[in-house]
Amino acid sequence: MRPQQLSVKAQQGAVVSIDEYASKAGVQVLKQGGNAVDAAIATAFALAVTHPFAGNLGGGGFMLIRLASGEEVALDFREMAPARATADMFLKADGTVDYELSNFGYLVAGVPGTVKGLEAAWRKFGSLPWANLIQPAIDLAHHGIYLNAYDAASLVRHQKDLARFPETIKTFFKLDGFPYGTSDLFRQPNLAATLAGIAQGGAAWFYEGEMADRFIADVQANGGIINKADLKDYEVKFREPIKGTFGGYEILGMPLPSAGGVGVQQMLNVLKYLNLDEHNPLEVPNLHLLLETMRYVFLDRATYLGDTDFGKVPVAELLSEGHAAAIAAKIDRQRATPSQLLFEDVQVNNENLETTHFSVIDKQGNLVSATLTLEEAFGSKAVVKGLGFLLNCEMHDFNINPRQVNFQGITPANPNGIAPHKRMLSSMTPTVVLKDGKPFLVTGSPGGRSILNVVLQVILATTLYKLPLQRALALPRLSHHWMPDVVYLEKGRWEAETVQALASQGHSVAEVDFLGDAHSIFIDPVTGLYEAEADTRRAGWAEGY
Ligand code: GLY
């Protein structure tokens, strides 16, 4: 089994991701004189080869870029709904959601954003030739890799669904009928050829050239609705990061259509009013206040958040001090407030845990926090014929049942309903923390809706509780999402008395294997050293020099 390098101290640059090959590809680019954005692009392309679970060409993501010059940009390459998407495209005649169509195959794919997004990042900030950034990924796909233990186990876990698609079997299964394991050389010649096409022809080849023709032909032959115009018209957006403060720290977050930046900042704002005890992050009174804050902020999320290009979202109001104070005042310090009592007029979408996050810093102190996804593990499970990459299933990050009504018979406003060209709400929360205007922390995580809460807990652990990053990442995590009214706790990491105490306050607790995978970089304010730490929950590799 491949080893893991979970921690590294570096002076000149570092990349930390779930995968050794990908972190090394990023650092190789830094060593060639590339900057953090170049390295992030190389890491992202490498993850499309080595971490097919979530790394991708056929999906989307977000990149938060903070340059040493102080320039801050939130790059949005989230998938978009195709032009022919309709609000009820996943409903059966009886009004219920079609599980098959909304999870597997071709209809559930949003228009991919990753390749255009990475190229847009390179055009604006890159310094090395484009092809150099893709070459490590081409080599990995062409010569082959050994999957890390997490990815190999994931292939086994999802074997049944992957086997629905002959092209996926051809890609991820050996001739003996088993998926590639950690000791099998895993080569992806089709993906290598696709990457070579992108290296030579850029995003235009992918979105308008020969690849686009082959992509559309396969998608449409299998019931998908993405057409050539959808691909050609896909738009990357450079947005203003969400900016806020907590204690003496500045927090930069991802704006909508990510719920991450707004949600994390809202929670931090509320916590400012709740005066957490700064001495022990695991004290039950602190945990209770954290959970209640999550509950109220996730209610806001379900009520108001969606694509700002499609409707007005009251972001300023949500982030206002007045709103934070009002939530803080409502929180009962002793008892859990049943979510049902708060409101139940809104829908909750069901985001999956299978995303990937990585963090990058270069010697100038340029920072990139990047989170990418195919939505589910291995996306829609369908590999595009002859092209070697998986389709996303991001359409089900929309609220896909517009006819869902509440107990009073009212259909909710559904700000995250499906519409042509709209972006589905995300939880991906790439985040940068600054102290006195200088880089302090680069972080983010996979984990569906729990991402916001994982990032919140990493921020609290490093700023309020002042823990070293490694200890901050090792703290047990919990997560509440308003609905369902459940506290998710990491199995085996919490004291039984803590769980019991939360239950006795009225929290309904459930155990999950783990929450998040927050590969992060801490920048020591005194020495200036970079400390890259891989989260130990799945797999990880911190590389630096
Ligand atoms: N599909 C996971 C997310 O966007 O948060």
Short mmCIF file of N, CA and C and ligand atoms in Angstrom, two decimals, residues 62 78 351-352 354-355 373-376 394 397 425-428 448-449 451, ligand 1:
data_model
loop_
_atom_site.label_atom_id
_atom_site.label_comp_id
_atom_site.label_asym_id
_atom_site.label_seq_id
_atom_site.Cartn_x
_atom_site.Cartn_y
_atom_site.Cartn_z
N PHE A 62 -14.76 25.36 -7.36
CA PHE A 62 -14.49 26.76 -6.99
C PHE A 62 -13.04 26.90 -6.56
N ARG A 78 -18.59 26.33 -11.40
CA ARG A 78 -19.67 25.42 -11.04
C ARG A 78 -20.41 25.01 -12.32
N GLU A 351 -26.99 17.10 -0.72
CA GLU A 351 -25.66 17.07 -1.33
C GLU A 351 -24.86 15.91 -0.80
N ASN A 352 -24.04 15.39 -1.64
CA ASN A 352 -23.26 14.24 -1.22
C ASN A 352 -21.90 14.63 -0.67
N GLU A 354 -18.98 13.51 -1.54
CA GLU A 354 -17.85 13.11 -2.36
C GLU A 354 -17.32 14.23 -3.22
N THR A 355 -16.45 14.98 -2.64
CA THR A 355 -15.88 16.16 -3.27
C THR A 355 -14.42 16.10 -2.89
N THR A 373 -15.67 18.97 -7.56
CA THR A 373 -16.58 17.85 -7.31
C THR A 373 -17.21 17.31 -8.60
N LEU A 374 -17.62 16.05 -8.48
CA LEU A 374 -18.52 15.44 -9.48
C LEU A 374 -19.88 15.21 -8.84
N GLU A 375 -20.04 15.74 -7.62
CA GLU A 375 -21.18 15.56 -6.73
C GLU A 375 -21.09 14.21 -6.01
N GLU A 376 -21.61 13.14 -6.54
CA GLU A 376 -21.47 11.83 -5.90
C GLU A 376 -20.07 11.27 -6.16
N GLU A 394 -24.36 16.63 -10.96
CA GLU A 394 -24.55 17.84 -10.13
C GLU A 394 -25.97 18.37 -10.16
N ASP A 397 -27.93 18.63 -7.07
CA ASP A 397 -27.69 19.65 -6.03
C ASP A 397 -28.75 20.76 -6.10
N LEU A 425 -26.99 25.26 -6.13
CA LEU A 425 -26.36 25.68 -4.88
C LEU A 425 -25.33 24.63 -4.45
N SER A 426 -24.22 25.10 -3.93
CA SER A 426 -23.16 24.20 -3.50
C SER A 426 -22.81 24.46 -2.04
N SER A 427 -22.14 23.51 -1.44
CA SER A 427 -21.61 23.72 -0.09
C SER A 427 -20.10 23.88 -0.11
N MET A 428 -19.49 23.79 -1.26
CA MET A 428 -18.03 23.82 -1.30
C MET A 428 -17.55 25.16 -0.75
N GLY A 448 -20.33 17.54 1.44
CA GLY A 448 -21.71 17.99 1.26
C GLY A 448 -22.01 19.14 2.21
N ARG A 449 -23.20 19.13 2.78
CA ARG A 449 -23.57 20.25 3.65
C ARG A 449 -22.68 20.35 4.88
N ILE A 451 -19.66 20.41 4.93
CA ILE A 451 -18.44 21.17 4.63
C ILE A 451 -18.41 22.47 5.43
N1 GLY B 1 -21.80 18.58 -4.77
C1 GLY B 1 -21.27 19.01 -3.54
C2 GLY B 1 -21.29 20.47 -3.36
O1 GLY B 1 -21.38 21.20 -4.32
O2 GLY B 1 -21.20 20.95 -2.25
#
